[in-house]
mmCIF file of N, CA and C in Angstrom:
data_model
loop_
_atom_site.group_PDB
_atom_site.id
_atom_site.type_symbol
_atom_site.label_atom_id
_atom_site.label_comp_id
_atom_site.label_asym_id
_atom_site.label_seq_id
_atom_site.Cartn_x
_atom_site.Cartn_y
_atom_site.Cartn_z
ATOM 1 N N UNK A 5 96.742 95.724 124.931
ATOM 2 C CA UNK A 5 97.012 94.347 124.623
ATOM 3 C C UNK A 5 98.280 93.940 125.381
ATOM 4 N N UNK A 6 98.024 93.025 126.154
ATOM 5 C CA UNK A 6 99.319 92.362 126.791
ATOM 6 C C UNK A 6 99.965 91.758 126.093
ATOM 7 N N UNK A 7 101.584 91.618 126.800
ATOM 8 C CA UNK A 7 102.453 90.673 125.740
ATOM 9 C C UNK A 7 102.150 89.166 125.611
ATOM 10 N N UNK A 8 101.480 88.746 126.795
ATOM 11 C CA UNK A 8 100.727 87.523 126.697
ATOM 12 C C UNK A 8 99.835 87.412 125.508
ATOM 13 N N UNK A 9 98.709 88.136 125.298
ATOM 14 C CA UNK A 9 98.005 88.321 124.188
ATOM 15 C C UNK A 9 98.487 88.086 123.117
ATOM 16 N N UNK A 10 99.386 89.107 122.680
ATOM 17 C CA UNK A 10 100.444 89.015 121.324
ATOM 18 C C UNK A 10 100.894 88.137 121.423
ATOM 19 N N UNK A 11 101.566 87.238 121.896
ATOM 20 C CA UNK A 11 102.277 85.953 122.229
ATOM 21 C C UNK A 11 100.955 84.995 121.505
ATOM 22 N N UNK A 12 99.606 85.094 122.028
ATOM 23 C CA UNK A 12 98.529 84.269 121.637
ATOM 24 C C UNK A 12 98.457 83.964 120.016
ATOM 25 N N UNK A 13 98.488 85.633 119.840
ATOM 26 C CA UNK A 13 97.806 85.528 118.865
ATOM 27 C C UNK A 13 98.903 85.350 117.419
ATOM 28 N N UNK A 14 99.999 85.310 117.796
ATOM 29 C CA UNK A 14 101.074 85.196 116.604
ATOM 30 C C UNK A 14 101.317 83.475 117.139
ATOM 31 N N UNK A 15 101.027 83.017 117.609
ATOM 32 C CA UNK A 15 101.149 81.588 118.104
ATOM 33 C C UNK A 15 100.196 81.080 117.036
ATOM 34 N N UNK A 16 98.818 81.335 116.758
ATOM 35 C CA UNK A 16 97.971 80.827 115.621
ATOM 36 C C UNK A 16 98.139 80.904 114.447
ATOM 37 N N UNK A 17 99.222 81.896 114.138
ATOM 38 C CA UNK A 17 99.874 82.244 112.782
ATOM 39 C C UNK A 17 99.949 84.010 112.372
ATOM 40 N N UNK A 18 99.162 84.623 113.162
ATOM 41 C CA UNK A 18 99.247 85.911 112.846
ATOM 42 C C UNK A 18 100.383 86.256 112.703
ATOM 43 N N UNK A 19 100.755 87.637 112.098
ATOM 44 C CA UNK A 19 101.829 88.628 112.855
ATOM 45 C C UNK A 19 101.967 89.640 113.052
ATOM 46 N N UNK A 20 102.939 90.584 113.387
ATOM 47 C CA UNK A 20 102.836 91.813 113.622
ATOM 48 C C UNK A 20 102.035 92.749 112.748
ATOM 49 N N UNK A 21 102.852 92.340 111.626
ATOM 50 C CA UNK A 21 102.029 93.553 110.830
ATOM 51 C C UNK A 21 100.227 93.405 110.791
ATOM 52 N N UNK A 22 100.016 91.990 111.111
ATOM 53 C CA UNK A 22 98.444 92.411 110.874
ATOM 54 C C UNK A 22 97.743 92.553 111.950
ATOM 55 N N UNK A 23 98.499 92.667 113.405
ATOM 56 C CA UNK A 23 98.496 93.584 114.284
ATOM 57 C C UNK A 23 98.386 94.943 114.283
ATOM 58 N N UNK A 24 99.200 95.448 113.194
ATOM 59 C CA UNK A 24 99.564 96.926 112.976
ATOM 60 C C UNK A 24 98.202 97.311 112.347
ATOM 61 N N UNK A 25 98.134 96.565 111.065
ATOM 62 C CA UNK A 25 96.814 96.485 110.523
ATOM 63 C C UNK A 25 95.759 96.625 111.024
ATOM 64 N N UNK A 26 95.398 95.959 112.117
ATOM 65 C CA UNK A 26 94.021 95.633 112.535
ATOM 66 C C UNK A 26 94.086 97.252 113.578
ATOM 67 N N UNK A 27 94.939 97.820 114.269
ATOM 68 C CA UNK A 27 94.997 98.803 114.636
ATOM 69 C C UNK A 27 94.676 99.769 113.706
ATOM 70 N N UNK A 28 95.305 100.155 112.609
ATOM 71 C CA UNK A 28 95.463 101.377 111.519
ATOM 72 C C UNK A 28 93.712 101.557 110.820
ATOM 73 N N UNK A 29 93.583 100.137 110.498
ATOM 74 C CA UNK A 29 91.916 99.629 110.223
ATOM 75 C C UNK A 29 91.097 100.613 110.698
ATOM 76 N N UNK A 30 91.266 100.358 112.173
ATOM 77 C CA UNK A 30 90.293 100.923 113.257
ATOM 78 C C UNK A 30 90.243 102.407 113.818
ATOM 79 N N UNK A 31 91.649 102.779 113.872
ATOM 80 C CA UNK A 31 91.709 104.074 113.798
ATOM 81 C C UNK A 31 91.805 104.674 111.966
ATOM 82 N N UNK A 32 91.693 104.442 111.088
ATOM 83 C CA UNK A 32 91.082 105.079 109.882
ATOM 84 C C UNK A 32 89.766 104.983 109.646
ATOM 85 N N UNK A 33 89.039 104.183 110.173
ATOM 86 C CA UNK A 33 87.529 104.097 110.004
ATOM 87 C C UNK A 33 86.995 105.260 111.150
ATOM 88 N N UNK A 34 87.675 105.397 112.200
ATOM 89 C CA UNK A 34 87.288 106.256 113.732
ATOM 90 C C UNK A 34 87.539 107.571 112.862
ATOM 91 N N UNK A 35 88.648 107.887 112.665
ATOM 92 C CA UNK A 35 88.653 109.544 112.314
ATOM 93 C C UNK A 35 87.973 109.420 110.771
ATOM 94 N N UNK A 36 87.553 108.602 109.988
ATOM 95 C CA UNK A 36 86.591 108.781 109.199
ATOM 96 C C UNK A 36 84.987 109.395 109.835
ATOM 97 N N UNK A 37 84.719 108.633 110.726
ATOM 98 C CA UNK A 37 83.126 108.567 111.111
ATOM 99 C C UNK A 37 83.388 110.239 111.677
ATOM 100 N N UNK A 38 84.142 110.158 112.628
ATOM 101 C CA UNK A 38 84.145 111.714 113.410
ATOM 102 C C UNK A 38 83.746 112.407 111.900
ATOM 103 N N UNK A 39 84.829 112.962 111.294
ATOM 104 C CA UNK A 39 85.486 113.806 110.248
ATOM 105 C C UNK A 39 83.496 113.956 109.615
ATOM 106 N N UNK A 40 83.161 112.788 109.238
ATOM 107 C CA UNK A 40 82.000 112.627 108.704
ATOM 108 C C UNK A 40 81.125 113.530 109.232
ATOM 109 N N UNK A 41 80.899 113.035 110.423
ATOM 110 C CA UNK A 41 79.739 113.531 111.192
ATOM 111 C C UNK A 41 79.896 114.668 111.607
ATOM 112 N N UNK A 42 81.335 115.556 111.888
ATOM 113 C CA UNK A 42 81.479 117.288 111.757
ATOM 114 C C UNK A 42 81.239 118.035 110.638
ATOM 115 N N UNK A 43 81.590 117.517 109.235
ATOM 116 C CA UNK A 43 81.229 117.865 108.216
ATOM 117 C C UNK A 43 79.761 117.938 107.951
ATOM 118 N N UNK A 44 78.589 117.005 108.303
ATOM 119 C CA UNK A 44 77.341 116.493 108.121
ATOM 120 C C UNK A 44 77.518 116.281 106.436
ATOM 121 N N UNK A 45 78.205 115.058 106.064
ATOM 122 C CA UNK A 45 78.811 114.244 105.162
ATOM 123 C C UNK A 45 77.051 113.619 104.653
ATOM 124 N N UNK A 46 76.295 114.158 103.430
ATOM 125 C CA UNK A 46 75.218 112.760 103.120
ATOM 126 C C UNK A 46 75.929 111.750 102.961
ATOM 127 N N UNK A 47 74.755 111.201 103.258
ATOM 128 C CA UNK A 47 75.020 109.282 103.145
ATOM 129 C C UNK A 47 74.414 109.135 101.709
ATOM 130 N N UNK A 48 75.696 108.563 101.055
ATOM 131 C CA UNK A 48 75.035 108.009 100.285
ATOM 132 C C UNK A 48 74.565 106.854 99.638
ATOM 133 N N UNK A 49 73.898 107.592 98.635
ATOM 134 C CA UNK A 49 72.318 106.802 97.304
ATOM 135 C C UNK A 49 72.282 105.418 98.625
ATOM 136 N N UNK A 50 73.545 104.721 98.031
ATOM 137 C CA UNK A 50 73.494 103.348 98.005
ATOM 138 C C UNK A 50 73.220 102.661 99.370
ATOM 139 N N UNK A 51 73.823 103.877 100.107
ATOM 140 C CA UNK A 51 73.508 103.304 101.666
ATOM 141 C C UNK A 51 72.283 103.586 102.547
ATOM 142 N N UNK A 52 71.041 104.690 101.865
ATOM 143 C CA UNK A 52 70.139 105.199 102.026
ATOM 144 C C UNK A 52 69.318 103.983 102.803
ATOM 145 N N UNK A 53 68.940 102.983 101.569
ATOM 146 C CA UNK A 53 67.740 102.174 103.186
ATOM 147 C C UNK A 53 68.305 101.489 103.889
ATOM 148 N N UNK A 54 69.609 101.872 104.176
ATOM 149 C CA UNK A 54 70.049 101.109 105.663
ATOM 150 C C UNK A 54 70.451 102.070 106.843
ATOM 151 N N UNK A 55 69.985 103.625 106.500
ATOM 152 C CA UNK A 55 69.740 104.533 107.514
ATOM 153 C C UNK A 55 69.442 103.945 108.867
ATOM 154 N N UNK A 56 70.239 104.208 109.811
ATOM 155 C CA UNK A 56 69.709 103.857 111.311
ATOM 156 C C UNK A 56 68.905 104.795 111.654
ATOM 157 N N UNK A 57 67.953 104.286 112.400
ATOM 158 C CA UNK A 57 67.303 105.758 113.035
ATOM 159 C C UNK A 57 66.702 105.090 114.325
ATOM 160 N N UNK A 58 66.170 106.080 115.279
ATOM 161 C CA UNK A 58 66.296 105.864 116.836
ATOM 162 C C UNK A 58 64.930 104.797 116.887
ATOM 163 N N UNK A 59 64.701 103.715 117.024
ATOM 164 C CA UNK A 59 63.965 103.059 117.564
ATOM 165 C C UNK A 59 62.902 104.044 118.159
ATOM 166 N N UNK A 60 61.492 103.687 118.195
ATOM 167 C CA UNK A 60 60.644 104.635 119.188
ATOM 168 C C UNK A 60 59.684 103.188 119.901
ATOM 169 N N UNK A 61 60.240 103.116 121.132
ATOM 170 C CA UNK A 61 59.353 102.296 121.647
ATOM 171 C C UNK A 61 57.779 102.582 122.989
ATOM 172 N N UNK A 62 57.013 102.581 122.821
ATOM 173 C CA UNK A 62 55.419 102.665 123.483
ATOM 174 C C UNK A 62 55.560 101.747 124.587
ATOM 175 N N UNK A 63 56.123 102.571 125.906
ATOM 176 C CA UNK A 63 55.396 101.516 127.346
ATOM 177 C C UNK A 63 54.481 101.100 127.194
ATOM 178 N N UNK A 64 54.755 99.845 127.688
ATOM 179 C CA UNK A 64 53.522 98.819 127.988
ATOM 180 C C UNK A 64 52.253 99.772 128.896
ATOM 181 N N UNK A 65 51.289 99.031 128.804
ATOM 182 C CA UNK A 65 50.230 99.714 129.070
ATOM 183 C C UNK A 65 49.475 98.860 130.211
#
């Protein structure tokens, strides 16, 4: 992020800290998912039918 940027975006009212925030956010959700997915963490109950799973798509014919 440039200082121009930051300049932008505390110009609309933001500020630092929810700068800091929006960083900390993103890296606690990142070493969540890793951490998750080395462990093989179930998903759970609640999040069950919103399982992603790989699309399978059939060339056209």
């Amino acid at each position: 992020m440039s200082n121009t940027q930051i300049e932008e975006f505390l110009a609309v009212g933001y500020t630092r800290q929810t700068i800091l925030e929006v960083i900390l956010g993103t890296a606690l959700k990142t070493l969540s998912n890793y951490t998750n997915h080395i462990a093989e963490t179930d998903l759970d109950v609640a999040f069950q039918p919103n399982t992603w799973t790989t699309p399978t798509h059939q060339a056209a014919e």
